[in-house]
Amino acid sequence: MKLSKEITNGFLIFLGISAYFLVMQALGLSDNHLLRFFNVFIVYYGVYRTIKANFNENKFGYIHNVVSAGFTAINGVVMSFIGLILYIYANGGQSFLNSLSPGFLFSGNPTVTEYCFGLLFEGLASAIVIVFISMQYWRSKTALND
């Protein structure tokens, strides 16, 4: 069974974000939330691969490519969200979370659920922005009429 390019590239996004987070954790940089900005490049890479694959398959429709790229990005972000929840609970739950970037999204001490859903919504928002920025590059190459 062959997985779709959206799921495959979404999984690559998940692997990239996971590896990046683990490297930051190993280097003691996980408390620096500004370094998370580089996640954008990982998501962009997965979206780019999906759109490029669509073009190689002669799928030039703008709407088709937006939906395909969006599914790829959202798929990667949701898998990363699930992985984050599992990682936090595997490392001690709330006590581990308290060692991560304090006050990053919320003042005080957020629960694991609050922290993860905050990151989920941030990730989904950035994924949507990345898709539309990517489509600006590909727009001249797409057919606006599906």
Coordinates of N, CA and C in Angstrom, one line a residue:
M1 N 0.8 -1.2 0.0 CA 0.0 0.0 0.0 C 0.9 1.2 0.0
K2 N 0.6 2.1 -0.9 CA 1.4 3.3 -1.0 C 0.7 4.5 -0.4
L3 N 1.4 5.2 0.5 CA 0.7 6.3 1.2 C 0.7 7.5 0.2
S4 N -0.3 8.4 0.4 CA -0.3 9.6 -0.4 C 0.8 10.5 -0.1
K5 N 1.2 11.4 -1.0 CA 2.3 12.3 -0.8 C 2.0 13.3 0.3
E6 N 0.7 13.6 0.5 CA 0.4 14.5 1.6 C 0.7 13.9 3.0
I7 N 0.4 12.6 3.1 CA 0.6 11.9 4.4 C 2.1 11.7 4.5
T8 N 2.8 11.3 3.4 CA 4.2 11.0 3.5 C 5.0 12.3 3.9
N9 N 4.7 13.4 3.2 CA 5.3 14.7 3.5 C 4.9 15.2 4.9
G10 N 3.7 15.0 5.3 CA 3.3 15.4 6.6 C 4.1 14.6 7.7
F11 N 4.4 13.3 7.4 CA 5.2 12.5 8.3 C 6.6 13.1 8.3
L12 N 7.1 13.5 7.1 CA 8.5 14.1 7.1 C 8.5 15.4 7.9
I13 N 7.4 16.2 7.9 CA 7.4 17.3 8.8 C 7.4 16.9 10.2
F14 N 6.7 15.9 10.6 CA 6.7 15.4 11.9 C 8.1 15.0 12.4
L15 N 8.7 14.2 11.5 CA 10.1 13.7 11.8 C 11.0 14.9 11.9
G16 N 10.9 15.8 11.1 CA 11.8 17.0 11.1 C 11.6 17.8 12.4
I17 N 10.4 18.1 12.7 CA 10.1 18.8 13.9 C 10.5 18.1 15.2
S18 N 10.3 16.7 15.2 CA 10.7 15.9 16.3 C 12.2 15.9 16.5
A19 N 12.9 15.7 15.4 CA 14.4 15.7 15.4 C 14.9 17.0 15.9
Y20 N 14.3 18.1 15.4 CA 14.8 19.4 15.8 C 14.5 19.7 17.3
F21 N 13.4 19.3 17.8 CA 13.1 19.4 19.2 C 14.0 18.6 20.0
L22 N 14.3 17.4 19.6 CA 15.2 16.5 20.4 C 16.6 17.0 20.4
V23 N 17.0 17.6 19.3 CA 18.4 18.2 19.3 C 18.4 19.4 20.2
M24 N 17.4 20.3 20.1 CA 17.3 21.4 21.0 C 17.3 21.0 22.5
Q25 N 16.6 19.9 22.8 CA 16.5 19.4 24.1 C 17.9 18.9 24.6
A26 N 18.6 18.1 23.7 CA 19.9 17.6 24.0 C 20.9 18.7 24.2
L27 N 20.8 19.8 23.5 CA 21.7 20.9 23.7 C 21.3 21.9 24.8
G28 N 20.2 21.6 25.4 CA 19.8 22.4 26.5 C 19.2 23.8 26.0
L29 N 18.7 23.8 24.8 CA 18.1 25.0 24.2 C 16.6 25.0 24.1
S30 N 15.9 24.0 24.7 CA 14.5 23.9 24.6 C 13.7 25.0 25.3
D31 N 14.4 25.6 26.3 CA 13.8 26.7 27.0 C 13.8 28.0 26.2
N32 N 14.5 28.1 25.0 CA 14.5 29.3 24.2 C 13.5 29.1 23.1
H33 N 12.3 29.7 23.4 CA 11.2 29.6 22.4 C 11.4 30.3 21.1
L34 N 12.4 31.2 21.1 CA 12.7 31.9 19.8 C 13.2 31.0 18.7
L35 N 13.9 29.9 19.2 CA 14.5 29.0 18.2 C 13.4 28.1 17.5
R36 N 12.2 28.1 18.1 CA 11.1 27.4 17.4 C 10.7 28.0 16.1
F37 N 11.2 29.2 15.9 CA 10.9 29.9 14.6 C 11.4 29.0 13.4
F38 N 12.5 28.3 13.6 CA 13.0 27.5 12.5 C 12.1 26.3 12.1
N39 N 11.1 26.0 12.9 CA 10.1 25.0 12.6 C 9.5 25.4 11.2
V40 N 9.4 26.7 11.0 CA 8.7 27.2 9.8 C 9.4 26.6 8.5
F41 N 10.7 26.5 8.6 CA 11.5 25.9 7.4 C 11.2 24.4 7.2
I42 N 11.0 23.7 8.3 CA 10.7 22.3 8.2 C 9.3 22.1 7.6
V43 N 8.3 22.9 8.1 CA 7.0 22.8 7.5 C 7.0 23.2 6.0
Y44 N 7.7 24.3 5.7 CA 7.8 24.8 4.3 C 8.4 23.7 3.4
Y45 N 9.4 23.0 3.9 CA 10.0 21.9 3.1 C 9.0 20.8 2.7
G46 N 8.2 20.4 3.7 CA 7.2 19.4 3.4 C 6.1 19.9 2.5
V47 N 5.7 21.1 2.6 CA 4.7 21.7 1.7 C 5.3 21.8 0.3
Y48 N 6.5 22.3 0.2 CA 7.2 22.4 -1.1 C 7.2 21.1 -1.8
R49 N 7.6 20.0 -1.1 CA 7.7 18.7 -1.7 C 6.3 18.2 -2.2
T50 N 5.2 18.5 -1.5 CA 3.9 18.1 -2.0 C 3.5 18.9 -3.2
I51 N 3.7 20.2 -3.2 CA 3.3 21.0 -4.4 C 4.2 20.6 -5.6
K52 N 5.5 20.4 -5.4 CA 6.4 20.0 -6.5 C 5.9 18.6 -7.0
A53 N 5.5 17.7 -6.2 CA 5.1 16.4 -6.6 C 3.8 16.6 -7.4
N54 N 2.9 17.5 -7.0 CA 1.7 17.7 -7.8 C 2.0 18.2 -9.2
F55 N 3.0 19.1 -9.3 CA 3.4 19.6 -10.6 C 4.0 18.5 -11.4
N56 N 4.8 17.7 -10.8 CA 5.4 16.6 -11.6 C 4.3 15.6 -12.1
E57 N 3.2 15.6 -11.4 CA 2.0 14.7 -11.8 C 1.1 15.5 -12.7
N58 N 1.5 16.7 -13.2 CA 0.7 17.6 -14.0 C -0.7 18.0 -13.4
K59 N -0.6 18.2 -12.1 CA -1.8 18.7 -11.3 C -1.5 20.2 -11.1
F60 N -2.0 21.0 -11.9 CA -1.7 22.5 -11.9 C -2.8 23.3 -11.3
G61 N -3.9 22.8 -10.9 CA -5.0 23.5 -10.3 C -4.6 24.2 -9.0
Y62 N -5.0 25.5 -8.9 CA -4.6 26.3 -7.7 C -5.3 25.7 -6.5
I63 N -6.6 25.5 -6.6 CA -7.4 25.0 -5.5 C -6.9 23.6 -5.1
H64 N -6.6 22.7 -6.0 CA -6.1 21.4 -5.7 C -4.8 21.5 -4.9
N65 N -3.9 22.4 -5.4 CA -2.6 22.5 -4.7 C -2.7 23.1 -3.4
V66 N -3.6 24.1 -3.2 CA -3.8 24.7 -1.9 C -4.3 23.6 -0.9
V67 N -5.3 22.9 -1.3 CA -5.9 21.8 -0.4 C -4.8 20.8 -0.1
S68 N -4.1 20.3 -1.1 CA -3.1 19.3 -1.0 C -2.0 19.8 0.0
A69 N -1.5 21.0 -0.2 CA -0.5 21.6 0.6 C -1.0 21.8 2.1
G70 N -2.2 22.3 2.2 CA -2.8 22.5 3.5 C -3.0 21.2 4.3
F71 N -3.4 20.1 3.6 CA -3.5 18.8 4.2 C -2.1 18.3 4.7
T72 N -1.1 18.5 3.9 CA 0.2 18.1 4.2 C 0.7 18.9 5.5
A73 N 0.5 20.2 5.5 CA 1.0 21.0 6.7 C 0.2 20.6 7.9
I74 N -1.1 20.6 7.8 CA -1.9 20.3 9.0 C -1.6 18.8 9.5
N75 N -1.5 17.9 8.6 CA -1.1 16.5 9.0 C 0.2 16.5 9.8
G76 N 1.2 17.2 9.3 CA 2.5 17.3 10.0 C 2.3 17.9 11.4
V77 N 1.6 19.0 11.5 CA 1.4 19.7 12.8 C 0.6 18.8 13.7
V78 N -0.4 18.2 13.3 CA -1.2 17.3 14.2 C -0.4 16.1 14.7
M79 N 0.4 15.5 13.8 CA 1.2 14.4 14.2 C 2.3 14.9 15.3
S80 N 2.8 16.1 15.1 CA 3.7 16.7 16.0 C 3.0 17.0 17.3
F81 N 1.8 17.4 17.3 CA 1.0 17.7 18.5 C 0.9 16.4 19.3
I82 N 0.5 15.3 18.6 CA 0.3 14.0 19.3 C 1.7 13.5 19.9
G83 N 2.7 13.7 19.1 CA 4.1 13.3 19.5 C 4.5 14.1 20.7
L84 N 4.2 15.4 20.8 CA 4.5 16.2 21.9 C 3.8 15.7 23.2
I85 N 2.5 15.4 23.1 CA 1.8 14.9 24.2 C 2.4 13.7 24.8
L86 N 2.7 12.7 23.8 CA 3.3 11.5 24.3 C 4.7 11.7 24.9
Y87 N 5.4 12.6 24.3 CA 6.8 12.9 24.8 C 6.7 13.5 26.2
I88 N 5.8 14.4 26.4 CA 5.7 15.1 27.7 C 5.3 14.0 28.8
Y89 N 4.3 13.2 28.5 CA 3.9 12.2 29.5 C 4.9 11.1 29.7
A90 N 5.7 10.8 28.7 CA 6.7 9.8 28.8 C 7.9 10.3 29.7
N91 N 8.0 11.6 29.8 CA 9.1 12.2 30.5 C 8.7 12.8 31.9
G92 N 7.5 12.5 32.3 CA 7.1 12.9 33.7 C 5.9 13.8 33.7
G93 N 5.3 14.1 32.6 CA 4.1 14.8 32.6 C 4.2 16.3 33.0
Q94 N 3.5 16.7 34.0 CA 3.5 18.1 34.4 C 4.8 18.5 34.9
S95 N 5.5 17.7 35.7 CA 6.8 18.1 36.2 C 7.8 18.3 35.0
F96 N 7.8 17.5 34.0 CA 8.6 17.8 32.8 C 8.2 19.1 32.1
L97 N 6.9 19.3 32.0 CA 6.4 20.5 31.3 C 6.9 21.7 32.1
N98 N 6.9 21.7 33.4 CA 7.4 22.8 34.2 C 8.8 23.2 33.9
S99 N 9.6 22.2 33.4 CA 11.0 22.5 33.1 C 11.2 23.1 31.7
L100 N 10.1 23.0 30.9 CA 10.2 23.6 29.5 C 9.9 25.1 29.6
S101 N 10.1 25.8 28.6 CA 10.0 27.3 28.5 C 8.8 27.8 29.4
P102 N 9.1 28.3 30.6 CA 8.1 28.8 31.5 C 7.5 30.1 31.0
G103 N 6.2 30.1 31.1 CA 5.5 31.4 30.7 C 5.5 31.6 29.2
F104 N 5.7 30.6 28.5 CA 5.9 30.8 27.0 C 4.5 31.2 26.4
L105 N 3.5 30.4 26.6 CA 2.2 30.8 26.0 C 1.2 31.4 27.1
F106 N 1.4 31.0 28.3 CA 0.5 31.4 29.3 C 1.3 32.0 30.5
S107 N 0.7 32.8 31.2 CA 1.3 33.2 32.5 C 1.1 32.1 33.5
G108 N 2.0 32.0 34.4 CA 1.8 30.9 35.4 C 2.3 29.6 34.9
N109 N 1.7 28.5 35.4 CA 2.0 27.2 35.0 C 0.9 26.5 34.3
P110 N 1.0 26.4 32.9 CA -0.1 25.8 32.2 C -0.1 24.3 32.4
T111 N -1.2 23.7 32.2 CA -1.3 22.2 32.3 C -0.7 21.7 31.0
V112 N -0.5 20.4 31.0 CA 0.0 19.7 29.7 C -1.0 20.0 28.6
T113 N -2.3 19.9 28.9 CA -3.3 20.1 27.9 C -3.3 21.5 27.3
E114 N -3.3 22.5 28.2 CA -3.2 23.9 27.8 C -2.0 24.2 27.0
Y115 N -0.8 23.7 27.4 CA 0.4 23.9 26.7 C 0.4 23.3 25.3
C116 N -0.1 22.0 25.2 CA -0.1 21.3 23.9 C -1.1 21.9 23.0
F117 N -2.3 22.3 23.5 CA -3.3 22.9 22.6 C -2.9 24.3 22.2
G118 N -2.2 25.0 23.0 CA -1.6 26.3 22.6 C -0.6 26.2 21.5
L119 N 0.2 25.1 21.6 CA 1.2 24.9 20.5 C 0.5 24.4 19.2
L120 N -0.6 23.6 19.4 CA -1.3 23.1 18.3 C -1.9 24.3 17.5
F121 N -2.6 25.2 18.2 CA -3.2 26.3 17.5 C -2.1 27.2 16.9
E122 N -1.0 27.4 17.5 CA 0.1 28.2 16.9 C 0.6 27.5 15.7
G123 N 0.8 26.2 15.8 CA 1.3 25.4 14.6 C 0.3 25.4 13.5
L124 N -1.0 25.3 13.7 CA -2.0 25.3 12.7 C -2.0 26.7 12.0
A125 N -1.9 27.7 12.8 CA -1.9 29.1 12.2 C -0.7 29.3 11.3
S126 N 0.5 28.9 11.8 CA 1.7 29.0 11.0 C 1.6 28.1 9.8
A127 N 1.0 27.0 9.9 CA 0.9 26.1 8.7 C 0.1 26.7 7.6
I128 N -1.0 27.3 8.0 CA -1.9 28.0 7.0 C -1.2 29.2 6.4
V129 N -0.4 29.9 7.1 CA 0.4 31.0 6.6 C 1.4 30.5 5.6
I130 N 2.1 29.4 6.0 CA 3.1 28.8 5.1 C 2.5 28.3 3.8
V131 N 1.3 27.7 3.9 CA 0.7 27.2 2.7 C 0.4 28.4 1.7
F132 N -0.1 29.5 2.3 CA -0.5 30.6 1.4 C 0.7 31.3 0.9
I133 N 1.8 31.4 1.7 CA 3.0 32.0 1.2 C 3.6 31.1 0.1
S134 N 3.6 29.8 0.3 CA 4.1 28.9 -0.7 C 3.3 29.0 -2.0
M135 N 2.0 29.1 -1.9 CA 1.2 29.2 -3.1 C 1.5 30.5 -3.8
Q136 N 1.9 31.5 -3.2 CA 2.3 32.8 -3.9 C 3.4 32.5 -4.9
Y137 N 4.4 31.7 -4.4 CA 5.5 31.3 -5.3 C 5.0 30.5 -6.5
W138 N 4.1 29.6 -6.2 CA 3.6 28.6 -7.3 C 2.5 29.2 -8.1
R139 N 1.9 30.3 -7.6 CA 0.7 30.9 -8.3 C 0.8 31.1 -9.8
S140 N 2.0 31.6 -10.2 CA 2.2 31.9 -11.6 C 2.2 30.6 -12.4
K141 N 2.4 29.5 -11.7 CA 2.5 28.2 -12.4 C 1.3 27.4 -12.3
T142 N 0.3 27.9 -11.6 CA -1.0 27.1 -11.4 C -2.0 27.6 -12.4
A143 N -3.0 26.8 -12.6 CA -4.2 27.2 -13.4 C -5.2 27.6 -12.3
L144 N -5.7 28.8 -12.4 CA -6.6 29.3 -11.4 C -8.0 28.7 -11.5
N145 N -8.3 28.1 -12.6 CA -9.5 27.4 -12.9 C -9.3 25.9 -12.7
D146 N -9.9 25.3 -11.7 CA -9.7 23.9 -11.5 C -10.5 23.1 -12.5

